[in-house]
Tab-separated table of C-alpha atoms in Angstrom:
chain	number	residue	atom	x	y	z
A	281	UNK	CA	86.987	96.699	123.035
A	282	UNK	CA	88.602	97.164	119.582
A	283	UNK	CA	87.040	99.995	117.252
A	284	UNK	CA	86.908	98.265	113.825
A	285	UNK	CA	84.535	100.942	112.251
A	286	UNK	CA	86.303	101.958	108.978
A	287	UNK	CA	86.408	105.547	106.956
A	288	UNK	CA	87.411	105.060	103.784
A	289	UNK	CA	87.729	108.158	101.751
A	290	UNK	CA	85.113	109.487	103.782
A	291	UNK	CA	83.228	106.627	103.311
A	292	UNK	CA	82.141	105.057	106.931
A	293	UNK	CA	81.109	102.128	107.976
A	294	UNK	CA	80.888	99.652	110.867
A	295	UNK	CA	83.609	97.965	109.349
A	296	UNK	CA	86.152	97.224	107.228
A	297	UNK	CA	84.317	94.365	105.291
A	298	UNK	CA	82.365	95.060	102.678
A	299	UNK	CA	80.909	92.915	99.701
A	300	UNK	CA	82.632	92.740	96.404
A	301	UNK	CA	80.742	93.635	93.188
A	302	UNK	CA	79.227	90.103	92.108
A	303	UNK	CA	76.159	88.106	91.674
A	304	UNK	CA	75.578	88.820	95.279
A	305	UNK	CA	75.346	92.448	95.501
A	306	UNK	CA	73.154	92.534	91.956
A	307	UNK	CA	69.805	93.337	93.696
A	308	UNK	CA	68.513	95.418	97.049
A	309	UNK	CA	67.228	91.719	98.003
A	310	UNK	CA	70.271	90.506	98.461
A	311	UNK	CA	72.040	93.132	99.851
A	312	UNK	CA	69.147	94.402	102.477
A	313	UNK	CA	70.278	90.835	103.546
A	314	UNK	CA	73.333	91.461	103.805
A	315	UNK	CA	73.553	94.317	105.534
A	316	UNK	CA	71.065	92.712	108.241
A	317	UNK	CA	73.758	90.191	108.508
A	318	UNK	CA	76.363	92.821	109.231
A	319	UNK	CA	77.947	93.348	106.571
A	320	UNK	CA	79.868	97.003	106.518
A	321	UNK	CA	79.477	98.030	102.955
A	322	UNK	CA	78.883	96.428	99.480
A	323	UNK	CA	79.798	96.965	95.690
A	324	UNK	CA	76.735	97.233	93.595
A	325	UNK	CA	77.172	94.688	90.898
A	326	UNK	CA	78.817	96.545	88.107
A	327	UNK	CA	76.505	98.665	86.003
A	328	UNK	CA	76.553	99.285	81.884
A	329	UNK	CA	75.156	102.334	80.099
A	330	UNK	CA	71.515	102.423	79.627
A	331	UNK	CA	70.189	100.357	76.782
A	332	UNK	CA	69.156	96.963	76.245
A	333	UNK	CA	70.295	95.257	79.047
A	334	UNK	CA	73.693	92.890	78.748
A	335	UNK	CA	72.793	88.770	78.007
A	336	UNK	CA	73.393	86.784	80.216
A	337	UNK	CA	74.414	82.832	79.490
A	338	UNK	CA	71.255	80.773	80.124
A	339	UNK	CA	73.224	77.690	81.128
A	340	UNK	CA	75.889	77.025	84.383
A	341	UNK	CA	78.293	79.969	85.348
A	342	UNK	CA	80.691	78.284	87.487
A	343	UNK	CA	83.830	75.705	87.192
A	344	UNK	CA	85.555	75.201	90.330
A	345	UNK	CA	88.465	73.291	92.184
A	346	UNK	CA	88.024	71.506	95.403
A	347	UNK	CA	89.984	69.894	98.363
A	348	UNK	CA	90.236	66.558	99.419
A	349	UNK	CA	87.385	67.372	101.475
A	350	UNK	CA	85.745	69.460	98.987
A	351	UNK	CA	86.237	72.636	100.242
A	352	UNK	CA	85.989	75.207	97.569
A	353	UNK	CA	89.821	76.460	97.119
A	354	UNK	CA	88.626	77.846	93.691
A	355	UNK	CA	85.548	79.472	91.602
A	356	UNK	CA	85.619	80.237	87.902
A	357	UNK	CA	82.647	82.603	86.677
A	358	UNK	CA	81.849	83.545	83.308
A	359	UNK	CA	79.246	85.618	84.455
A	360	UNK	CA	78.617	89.161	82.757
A	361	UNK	CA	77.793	92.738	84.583
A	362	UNK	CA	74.061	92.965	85.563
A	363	UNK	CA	71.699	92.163	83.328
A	364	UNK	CA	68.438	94.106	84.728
A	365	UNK	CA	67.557	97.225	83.762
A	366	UNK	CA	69.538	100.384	84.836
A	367	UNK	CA	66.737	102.554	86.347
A	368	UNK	CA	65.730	99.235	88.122
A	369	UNK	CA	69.367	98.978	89.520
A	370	UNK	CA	69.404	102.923	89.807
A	371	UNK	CA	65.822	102.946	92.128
A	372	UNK	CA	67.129	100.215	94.418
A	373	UNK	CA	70.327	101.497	95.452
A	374	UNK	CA	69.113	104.998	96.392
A	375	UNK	CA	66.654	103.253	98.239
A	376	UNK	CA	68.878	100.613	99.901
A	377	UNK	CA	71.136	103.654	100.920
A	378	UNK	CA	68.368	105.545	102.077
A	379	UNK	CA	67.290	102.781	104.253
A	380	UNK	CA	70.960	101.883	105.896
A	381	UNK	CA	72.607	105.250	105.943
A	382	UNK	CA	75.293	104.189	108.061
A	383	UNK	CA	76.182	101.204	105.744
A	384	UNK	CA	78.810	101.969	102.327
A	385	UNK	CA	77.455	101.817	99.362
A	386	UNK	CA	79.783	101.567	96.384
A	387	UNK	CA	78.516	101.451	92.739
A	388	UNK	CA	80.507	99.225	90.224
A	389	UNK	CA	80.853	101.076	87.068
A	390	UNK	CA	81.551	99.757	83.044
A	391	UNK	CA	80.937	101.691	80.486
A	392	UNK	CA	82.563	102.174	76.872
A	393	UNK	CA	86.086	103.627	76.837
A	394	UNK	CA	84.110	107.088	75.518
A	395	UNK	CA	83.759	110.456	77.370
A	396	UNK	CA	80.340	110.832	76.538
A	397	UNK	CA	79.211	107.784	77.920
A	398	UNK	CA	81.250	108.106	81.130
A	399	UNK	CA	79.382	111.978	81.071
A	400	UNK	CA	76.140	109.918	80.913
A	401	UNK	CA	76.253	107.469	83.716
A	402	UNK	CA	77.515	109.931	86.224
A	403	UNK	CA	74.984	112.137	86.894
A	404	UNK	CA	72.627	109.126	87.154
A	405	UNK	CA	74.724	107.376	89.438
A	406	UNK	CA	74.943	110.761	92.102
A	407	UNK	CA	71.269	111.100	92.099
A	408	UNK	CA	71.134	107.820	94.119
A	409	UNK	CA	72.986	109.297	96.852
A	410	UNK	CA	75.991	106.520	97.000
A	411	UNK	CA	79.154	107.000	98.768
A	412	UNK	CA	81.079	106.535	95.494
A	413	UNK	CA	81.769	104.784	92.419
A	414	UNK	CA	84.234	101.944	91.524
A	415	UNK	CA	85.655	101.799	88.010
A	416	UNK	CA	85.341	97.883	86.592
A	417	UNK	CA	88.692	97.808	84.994
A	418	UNK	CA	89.433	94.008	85.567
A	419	UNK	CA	86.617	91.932	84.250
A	420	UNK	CA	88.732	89.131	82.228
A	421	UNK	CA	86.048	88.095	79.995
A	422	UNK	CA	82.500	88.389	77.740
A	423	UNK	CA	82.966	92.640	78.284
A	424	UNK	CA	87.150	92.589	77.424
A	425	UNK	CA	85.844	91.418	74.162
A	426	UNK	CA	83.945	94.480	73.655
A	427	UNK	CA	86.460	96.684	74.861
A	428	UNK	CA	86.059	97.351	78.175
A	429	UNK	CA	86.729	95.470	81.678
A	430	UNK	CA	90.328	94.663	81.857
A	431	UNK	CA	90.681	95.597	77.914
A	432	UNK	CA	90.907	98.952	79.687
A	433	UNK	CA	92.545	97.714	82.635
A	434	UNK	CA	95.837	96.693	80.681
A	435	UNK	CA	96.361	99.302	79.072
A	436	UNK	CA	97.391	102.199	81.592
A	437	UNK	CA	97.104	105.197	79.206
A	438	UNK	CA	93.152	103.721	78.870
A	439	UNK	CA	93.378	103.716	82.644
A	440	UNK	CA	94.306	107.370	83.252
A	441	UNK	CA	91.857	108.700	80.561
A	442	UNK	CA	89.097	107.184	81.810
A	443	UNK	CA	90.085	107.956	85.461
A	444	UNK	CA	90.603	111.682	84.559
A	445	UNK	CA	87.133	111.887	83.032
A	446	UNK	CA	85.489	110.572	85.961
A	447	UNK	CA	87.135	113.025	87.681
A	448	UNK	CA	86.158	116.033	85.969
A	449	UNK	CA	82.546	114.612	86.165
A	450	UNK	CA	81.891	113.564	88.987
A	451	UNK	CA	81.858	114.441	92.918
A	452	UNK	CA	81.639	111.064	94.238
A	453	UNK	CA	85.113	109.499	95.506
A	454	UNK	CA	86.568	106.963	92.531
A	455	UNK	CA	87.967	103.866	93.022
A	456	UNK	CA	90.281	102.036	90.290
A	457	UNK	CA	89.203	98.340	90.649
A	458	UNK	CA	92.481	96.639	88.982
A	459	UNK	CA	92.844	93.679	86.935
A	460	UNK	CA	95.636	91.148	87.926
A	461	UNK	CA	95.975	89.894	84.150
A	462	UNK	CA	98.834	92.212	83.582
A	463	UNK	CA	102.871	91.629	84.191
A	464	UNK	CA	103.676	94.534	86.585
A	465	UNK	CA	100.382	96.205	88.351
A	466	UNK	CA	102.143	98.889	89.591
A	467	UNK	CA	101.621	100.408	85.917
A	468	UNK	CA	97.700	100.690	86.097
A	469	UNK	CA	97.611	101.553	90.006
A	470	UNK	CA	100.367	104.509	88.812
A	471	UNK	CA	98.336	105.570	85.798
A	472	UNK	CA	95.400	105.845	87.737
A	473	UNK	CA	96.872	107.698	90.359
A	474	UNK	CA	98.214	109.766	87.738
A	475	UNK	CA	94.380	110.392	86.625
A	476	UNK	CA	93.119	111.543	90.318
A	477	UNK	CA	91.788	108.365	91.456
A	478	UNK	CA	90.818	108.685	95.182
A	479	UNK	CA	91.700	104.661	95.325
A	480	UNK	CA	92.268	101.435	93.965
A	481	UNK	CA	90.528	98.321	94.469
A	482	UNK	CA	92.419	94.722	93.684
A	483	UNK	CA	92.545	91.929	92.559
A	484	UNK	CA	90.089	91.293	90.256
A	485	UNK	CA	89.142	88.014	88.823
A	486	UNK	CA	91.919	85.670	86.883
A	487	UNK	CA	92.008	84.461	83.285
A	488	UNK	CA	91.444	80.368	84.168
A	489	UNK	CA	90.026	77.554	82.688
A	490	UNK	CA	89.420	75.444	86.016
A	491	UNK	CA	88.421	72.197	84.241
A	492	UNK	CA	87.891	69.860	80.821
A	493	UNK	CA	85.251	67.112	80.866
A	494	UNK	CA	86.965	63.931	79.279
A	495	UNK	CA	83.824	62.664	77.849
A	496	UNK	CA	82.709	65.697	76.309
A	497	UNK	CA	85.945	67.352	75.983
A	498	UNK	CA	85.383	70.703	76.708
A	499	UNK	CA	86.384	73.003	79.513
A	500	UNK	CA	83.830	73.504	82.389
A	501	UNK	CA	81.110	75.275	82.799
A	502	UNK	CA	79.833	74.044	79.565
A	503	UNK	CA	77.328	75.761	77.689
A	504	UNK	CA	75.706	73.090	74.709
A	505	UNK	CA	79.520	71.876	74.392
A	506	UNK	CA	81.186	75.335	74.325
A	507	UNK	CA	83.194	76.215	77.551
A	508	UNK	CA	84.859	79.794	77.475
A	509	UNK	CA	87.656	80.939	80.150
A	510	UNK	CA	86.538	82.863	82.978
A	511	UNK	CA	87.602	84.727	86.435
A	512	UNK	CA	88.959	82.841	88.774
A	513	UNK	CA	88.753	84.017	92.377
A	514	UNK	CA	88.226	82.035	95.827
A	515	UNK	CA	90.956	81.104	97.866
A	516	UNK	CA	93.080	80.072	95.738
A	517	UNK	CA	93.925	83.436	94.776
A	518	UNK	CA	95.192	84.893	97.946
A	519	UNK	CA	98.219	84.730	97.860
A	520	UNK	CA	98.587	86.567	93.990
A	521	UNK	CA	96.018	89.255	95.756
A	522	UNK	CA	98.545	89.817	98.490
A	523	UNK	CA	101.415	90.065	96.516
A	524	UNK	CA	99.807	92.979	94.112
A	525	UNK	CA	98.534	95.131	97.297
A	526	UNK	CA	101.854	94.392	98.934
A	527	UNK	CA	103.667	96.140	95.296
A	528	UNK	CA	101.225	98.763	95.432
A	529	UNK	CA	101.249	99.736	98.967
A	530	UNK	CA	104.642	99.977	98.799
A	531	UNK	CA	105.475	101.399	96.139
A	532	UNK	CA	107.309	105.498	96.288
A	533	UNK	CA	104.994	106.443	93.272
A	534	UNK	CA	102.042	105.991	94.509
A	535	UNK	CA	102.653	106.058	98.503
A	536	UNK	CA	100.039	106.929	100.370
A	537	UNK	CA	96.993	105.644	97.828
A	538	UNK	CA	94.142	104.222	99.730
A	539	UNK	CA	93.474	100.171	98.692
A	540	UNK	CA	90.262	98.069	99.157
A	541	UNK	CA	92.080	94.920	99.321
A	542	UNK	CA	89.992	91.697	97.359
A	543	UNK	CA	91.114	87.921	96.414
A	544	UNK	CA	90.147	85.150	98.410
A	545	UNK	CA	89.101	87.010	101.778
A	546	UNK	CA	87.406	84.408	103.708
A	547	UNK	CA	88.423	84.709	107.448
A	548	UNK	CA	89.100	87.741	109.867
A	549	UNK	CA	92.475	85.944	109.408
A	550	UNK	CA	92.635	86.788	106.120
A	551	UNK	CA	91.183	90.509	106.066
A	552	UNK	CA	93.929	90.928	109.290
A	553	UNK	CA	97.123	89.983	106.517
A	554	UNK	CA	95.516	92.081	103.814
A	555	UNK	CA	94.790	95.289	106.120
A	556	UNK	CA	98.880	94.984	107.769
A	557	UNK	CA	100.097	94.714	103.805
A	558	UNK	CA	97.925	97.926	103.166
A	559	UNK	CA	94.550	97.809	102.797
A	560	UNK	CA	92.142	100.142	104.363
A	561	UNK	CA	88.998	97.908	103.482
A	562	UNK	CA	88.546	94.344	101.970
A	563	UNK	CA	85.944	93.195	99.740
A	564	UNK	CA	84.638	89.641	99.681
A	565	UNK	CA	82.619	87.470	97.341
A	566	UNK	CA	83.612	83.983	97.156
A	567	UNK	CA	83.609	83.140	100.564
A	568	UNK	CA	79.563	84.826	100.887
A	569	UNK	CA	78.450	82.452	97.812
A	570	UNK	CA	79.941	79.253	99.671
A	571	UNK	CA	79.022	79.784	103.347
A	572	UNK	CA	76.222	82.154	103.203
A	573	UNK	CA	76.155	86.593	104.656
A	574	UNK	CA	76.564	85.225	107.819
A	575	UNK	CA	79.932	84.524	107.684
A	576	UNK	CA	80.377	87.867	108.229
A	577	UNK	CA	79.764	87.359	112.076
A	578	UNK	CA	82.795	85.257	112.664
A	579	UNK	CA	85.104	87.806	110.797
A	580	UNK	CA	83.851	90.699	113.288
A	581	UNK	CA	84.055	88.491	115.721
A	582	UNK	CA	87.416	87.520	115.117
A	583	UNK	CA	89.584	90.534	114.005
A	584	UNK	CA	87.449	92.437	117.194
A	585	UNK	CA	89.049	89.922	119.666
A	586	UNK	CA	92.245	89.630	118.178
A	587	UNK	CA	92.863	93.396	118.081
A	588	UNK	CA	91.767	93.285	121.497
A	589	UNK	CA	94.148	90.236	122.314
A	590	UNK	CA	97.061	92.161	120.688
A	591	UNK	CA	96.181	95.403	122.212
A	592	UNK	CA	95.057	97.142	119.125
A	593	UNK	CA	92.645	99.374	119.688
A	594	UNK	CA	91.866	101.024	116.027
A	595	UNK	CA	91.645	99.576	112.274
A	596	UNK	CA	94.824	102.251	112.075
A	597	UNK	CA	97.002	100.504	114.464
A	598	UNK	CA	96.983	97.610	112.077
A	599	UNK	CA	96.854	98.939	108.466
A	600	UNK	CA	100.246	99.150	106.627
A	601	UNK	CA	102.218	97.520	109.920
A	602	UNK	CA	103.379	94.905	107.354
A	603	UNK	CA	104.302	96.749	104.637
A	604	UNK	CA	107.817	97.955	105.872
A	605	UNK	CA	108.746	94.512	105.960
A	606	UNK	CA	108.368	93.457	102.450
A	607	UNK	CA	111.555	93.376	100.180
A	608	UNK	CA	112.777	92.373	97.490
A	609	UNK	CA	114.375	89.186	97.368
A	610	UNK	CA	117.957	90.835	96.681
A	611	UNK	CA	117.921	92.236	100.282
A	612	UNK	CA	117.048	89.489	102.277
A	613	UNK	CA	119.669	88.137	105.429
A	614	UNK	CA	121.906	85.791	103.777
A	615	UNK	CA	123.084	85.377	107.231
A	616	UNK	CA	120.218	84.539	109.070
A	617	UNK	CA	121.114	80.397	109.413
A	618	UNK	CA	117.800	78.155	110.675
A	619	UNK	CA	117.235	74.259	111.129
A	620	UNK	CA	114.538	72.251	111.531
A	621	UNK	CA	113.184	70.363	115.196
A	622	UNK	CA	111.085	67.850	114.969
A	623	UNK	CA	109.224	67.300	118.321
A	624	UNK	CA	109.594	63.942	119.365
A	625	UNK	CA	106.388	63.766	121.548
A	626	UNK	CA	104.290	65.273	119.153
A	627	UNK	CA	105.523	63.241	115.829
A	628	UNK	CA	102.918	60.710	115.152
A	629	UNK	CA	105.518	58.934	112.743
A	630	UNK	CA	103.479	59.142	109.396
A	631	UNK	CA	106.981	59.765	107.405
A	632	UNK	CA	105.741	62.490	105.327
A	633	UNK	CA	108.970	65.086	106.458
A	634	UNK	CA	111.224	61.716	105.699
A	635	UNK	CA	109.513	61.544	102.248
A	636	UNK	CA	109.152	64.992	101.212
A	637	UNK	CA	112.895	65.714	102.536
A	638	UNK	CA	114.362	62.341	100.588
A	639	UNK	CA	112.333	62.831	97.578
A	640	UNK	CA	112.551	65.974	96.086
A	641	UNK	CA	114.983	68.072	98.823
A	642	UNK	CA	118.159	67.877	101.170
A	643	UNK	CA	117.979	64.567	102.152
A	644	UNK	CA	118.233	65.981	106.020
A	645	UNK	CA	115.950	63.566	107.839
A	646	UNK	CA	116.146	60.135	109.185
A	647	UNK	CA	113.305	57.778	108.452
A	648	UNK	CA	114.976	54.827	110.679
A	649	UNK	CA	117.170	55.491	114.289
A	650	UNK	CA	118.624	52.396	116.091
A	651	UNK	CA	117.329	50.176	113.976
A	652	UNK	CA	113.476	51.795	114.938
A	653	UNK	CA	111.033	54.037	112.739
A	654	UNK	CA	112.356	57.887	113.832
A	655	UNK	CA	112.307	60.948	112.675
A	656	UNK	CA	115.282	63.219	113.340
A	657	UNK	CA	116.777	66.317	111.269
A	658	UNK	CA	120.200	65.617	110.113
A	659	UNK	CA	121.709	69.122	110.683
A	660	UNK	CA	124.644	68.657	108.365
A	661	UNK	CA	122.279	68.392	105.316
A	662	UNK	CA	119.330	70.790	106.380
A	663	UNK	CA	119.426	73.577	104.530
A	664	UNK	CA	116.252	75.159	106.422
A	665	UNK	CA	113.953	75.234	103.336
A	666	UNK	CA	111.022	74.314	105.930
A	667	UNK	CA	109.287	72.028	103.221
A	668	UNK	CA	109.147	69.897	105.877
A	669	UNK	CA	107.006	71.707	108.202
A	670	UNK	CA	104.342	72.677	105.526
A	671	UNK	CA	103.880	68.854	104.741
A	672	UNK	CA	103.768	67.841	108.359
A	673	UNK	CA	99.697	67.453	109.304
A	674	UNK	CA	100.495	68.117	113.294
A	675	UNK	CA	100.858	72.060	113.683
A	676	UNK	CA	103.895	72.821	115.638
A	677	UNK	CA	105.557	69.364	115.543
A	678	UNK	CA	108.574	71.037	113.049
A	679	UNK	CA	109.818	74.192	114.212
A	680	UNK	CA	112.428	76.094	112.640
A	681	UNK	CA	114.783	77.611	115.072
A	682	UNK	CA	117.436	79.885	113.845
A	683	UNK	CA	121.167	79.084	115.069
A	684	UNK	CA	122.650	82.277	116.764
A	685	UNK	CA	125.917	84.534	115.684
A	686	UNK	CA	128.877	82.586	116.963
A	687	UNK	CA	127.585	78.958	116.486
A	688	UNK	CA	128.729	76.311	113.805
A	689	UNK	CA	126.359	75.543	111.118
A	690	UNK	CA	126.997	72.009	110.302
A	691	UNK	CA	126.283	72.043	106.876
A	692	UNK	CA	128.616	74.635	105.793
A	693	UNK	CA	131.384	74.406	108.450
A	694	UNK	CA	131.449	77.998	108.968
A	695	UNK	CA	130.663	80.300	112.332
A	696	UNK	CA	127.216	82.147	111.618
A	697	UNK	CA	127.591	85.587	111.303
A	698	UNK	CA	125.992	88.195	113.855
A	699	UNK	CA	125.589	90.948	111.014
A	700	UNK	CA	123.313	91.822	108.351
A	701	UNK	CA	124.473	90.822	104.685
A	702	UNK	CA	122.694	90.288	101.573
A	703	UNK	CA	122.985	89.134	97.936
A	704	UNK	CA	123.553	93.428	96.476
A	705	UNK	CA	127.540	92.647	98.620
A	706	UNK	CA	127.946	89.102	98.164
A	707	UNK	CA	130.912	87.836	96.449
A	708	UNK	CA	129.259	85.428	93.891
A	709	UNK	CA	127.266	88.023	92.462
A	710	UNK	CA	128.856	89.406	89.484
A	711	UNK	CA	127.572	93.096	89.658
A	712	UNK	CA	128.706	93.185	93.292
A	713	UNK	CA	132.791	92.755	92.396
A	714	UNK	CA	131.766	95.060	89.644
A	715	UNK	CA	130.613	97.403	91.843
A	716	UNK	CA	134.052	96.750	94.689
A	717	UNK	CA	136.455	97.245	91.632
C-alpha cells in the first residue's frame, strides 16, 4: 500500500493535505475536528500583533459563482485575520499540538512591515510548540489597506526584509505564503528565497468582485449597500494556482524551494496535478467550507489507491514528475499533427461539436451525412484545436489521435514530419532568419 505520509521541512504528517489558513482553522474547535477527520496538518488562521483585536464585518462575508447545478466553482471572502484575542489563539494551539503531536501545525502570521513587531510575535509564537510559521503575504484586502497582506506581498524588496527578519528571529521553519495579484510571481518567490525562506506557500486569494445586485446596485456581499472586492478562491482558481507553482517549481533561481501548493484543491485528483507540478504539500479551504472535514477521506482514499494503481509507492515518486514537462510556448512540437474521431457508437447526436466547430472555429465537422443527422470530422479543415472534445458531454466520444511521420495531413497537403521542430527555427519567425543570417 502507498506511503502518503509527508515531511515537509521536517514537518511530518500523515499526509500531504493539510488545511489552509481560513475561517476554518480560526479556533482548536474546529480544527480538533478536523484532525479527527483526518486531516494531516492545518494553518492556524493568520494571527496580528497583540492589541485590540482586528473588526470583523458584522454582516455576510461571501459572494460566490455557481454551476448550472449549483456547484460552488467560486467563493469571494472579505473576511479579515482572526479577530479573538492573541493569547486565546496562542493557548489553543499549544494545546491542540500538544494533543495531536503527530499532526502539522502551521501558524499564519501578519504583522506590520516593522522589525520590532516581527521581534514581538516570534517568541510568542515558539512557546506554543508549532512546527512553523507561515508569512501572510497575499491577503488582497481590509489588511493591504493598512499595509500589510499582499501590500507586502507585491513588493519583493518588502518580501525579503521581512523574510530575513524572521529569519534572524526565529527557529521555527518559514514559509512565504504568496499573493497571485502580481504580474510575474517568480519575483516574490525569488526575493524570498533570497531572504532564507525555508518555503513558499501559493496561491493566495484573488482580487474579484463575484457579483452586483441589479436592484440595489452594488457588488455582493453587501454590507448596508456597500460591497468591497474580496479574495476569490474555490475552484475556479485552479488552474491560475497551477500555473504559478508550475513557474516557481521550475524556475533555475529558485530550484529546489519546497512549495505547499493552494487554489482550488478539492479532489485527490487535484492534490495528485499540484504535487507532479511541484508541490510537496497542498492546503485546502474552499472545498472543507462546501462539503464539510470529511472530505478529507475520499482524497486519502483516492491518491492512496491511485499511487497504488500506478505503482507509486512514496509521495516522492510523484512530486515534481510533471515539472520537466512544462515549457514555454516557443518550444512546443510544431510538428506534432493531430485530428479529431468522433465515435460513432458513442455520439448521442446532440450537435454541440457541429455547433461549436461551425460557430466560432474550423468549420471541420459535418452536422448532416447522406442526407441524415451525422457527425463526422472533416480532416481537410481540422486543425486539431480539440474545442470539440471539451464541449462534447460523453467522455471519450472525441478523441484526438495524432497522424504519424510519413502520412499526409489533409489540411495542409504536406507529409508530417518525424522530427522535433519548434517556433525558436521556424521560418516565419522574424528573429529566427535573423538568427540563420
Amino acid at each position: 500500500m502507498a506511503d502518503i505520509r509527508s515531511n515537509f521541512l521536517g514537518i511530518k504528517s500523515p499526509n500531504p493535505f493539510w488545511l489552509a489558513s481560513a475561517p476554518p482553522t480560526d479556533k482548536a474547535y474546529n480544527v480538533e475536528r478536523a484532525f479527527k477527520a483526518g486531516w494531516g496538518g492545518v494553518v492556524w488562521k493568520t494571527l496580528g500583533e497583540e492589541g485590540p483585536p482586528v473588526v470583523n464585518v458584522n454582516g455576510p462575508r461571501y459572494g460566490a459563482i455557481w454551476g448550472a447545478d449549483r456547484r460552488l466553482l467560486g467563493l469571494n471572502n472579505i473576511e479579515l485575520i482572526t479577530d479573538r484575542d492573541l493569547y486565546v489563539n496562542l493557548r489553543e494551539i499549544k494545546q491542540v499540538k500538544k494533543n495531536w503531536p503527530d499532526r502539522a501545525l502551521v501558524v499564519s502570521l501578519m504583522v506590520p512591515c516593522e522589525e520590532e513587531a516581527w521581534k514581538a510575535i516570534l517568541p510568542l509564537v515558539e512557546e506554543t510548540e508549532a512546527d512553523g510559521i507561515e508569512l501572510n503575504f497575499g491577503c488582497p484586502h481590509g489588511m493591504s489597506e493598512r499595509g500589510m497582506g499582499s501590500a507586502v506581498g507585491q513588493v519583493p524588496e518588502y518580501v525579503e526584509m521581512v523574510v530575513r527578519w524572521c529569519k534572524q528571529n526565529t527557529r521555527m521553519p518559514v514559509i512565504t505564503k504568496l499573493t497571485p495579484n502580481i504580474t510575474d510571481v517568480r519575483k516574490p518567490a525569488r526575493a524570498a528565497y533570497a531572504g532564507g525562506t525555508d518555503a513558499v506557500s501559493l496561491i493566495n486569494t484573488i482580487n474579484s468582485i463575484t457579483a452586483v445586485n441589479l436592484d440595489t446596485f452594488a457588488p455582493e456581499p453587501t454590507i448596508d449597500g456597500k460591497g468591497s472586492h474580496g479574495g476569490y478562491c474555490g475552484p475556479a482558481v485552479k488552474p491560475i494556482a497551477m500555473h504559478m507553482v508550475a513557474d516557481i517549481a521550475r524556475d533555475p533561481e529558485t530550484a529546489g524551494l519546497p512549495i505547499s501548493a493552494i487554489g482550488g484543491i478539492t479532489t485527490w485528483r487535484d492534490a495528485a496535478e499540484f504535487l507532479a507540478l511541484g508541490a510537496g504539500t497542498v492546503q485546502v479551504c474552499t472545498a472543507a467550507m462546501t462539503y464539510g472535514f470529511k472530505i478529507v477521506e475520499e482524497m486519502v482514499d483516492g491518491l492512496s489507491n491511485w499511487m497504488d494503481a500506478k505503482g507509486h509507492a512514496t509521495l516522492d515518486d510523484i512530486i515534481g514528475r510533471a515539472t520537466p514537462n512544462v515549457t514555454d510556448w516557443q518550444y512546443l512540437n510544431l510538428n506534432y499533427v493531430t485530428k479529431a474521431r468522433i465515435d460513432q457508437d458513442l455520439c448521442i447526436k446532440c450537435g454541440r461539436c457541429h455547433i461549436a466547430c461551425e460557430d466560432t472555429s474550423h468549420q471541420a465537422i459535418t452536422a448532416m451525412v447522406d442526407g441524415a443527422r451525422r457527425f463526422e470530422v472533416i480532416e481537410e479543415e481540422c486543425v486539431g484545436c480539440n474545442l470539440c472534445v471539451n464541449v462534447c458531454p460523453v467522455e471519450g466520444c472525441i478523441e484526438m489521435v495524432p497522424l504519424t511521420a510519413g502520412s499526409l495531413d489533409k489540411r495542409t497537403g504536406q507529409t508530417v514530419a518525424g522530427e522535433y521542430a519548434n517556433w525558436t527555427t521556424h521560418p516565419n519567425n522574424p528573429a529566427a532568419k535573423v538568427a540563420a543570417e
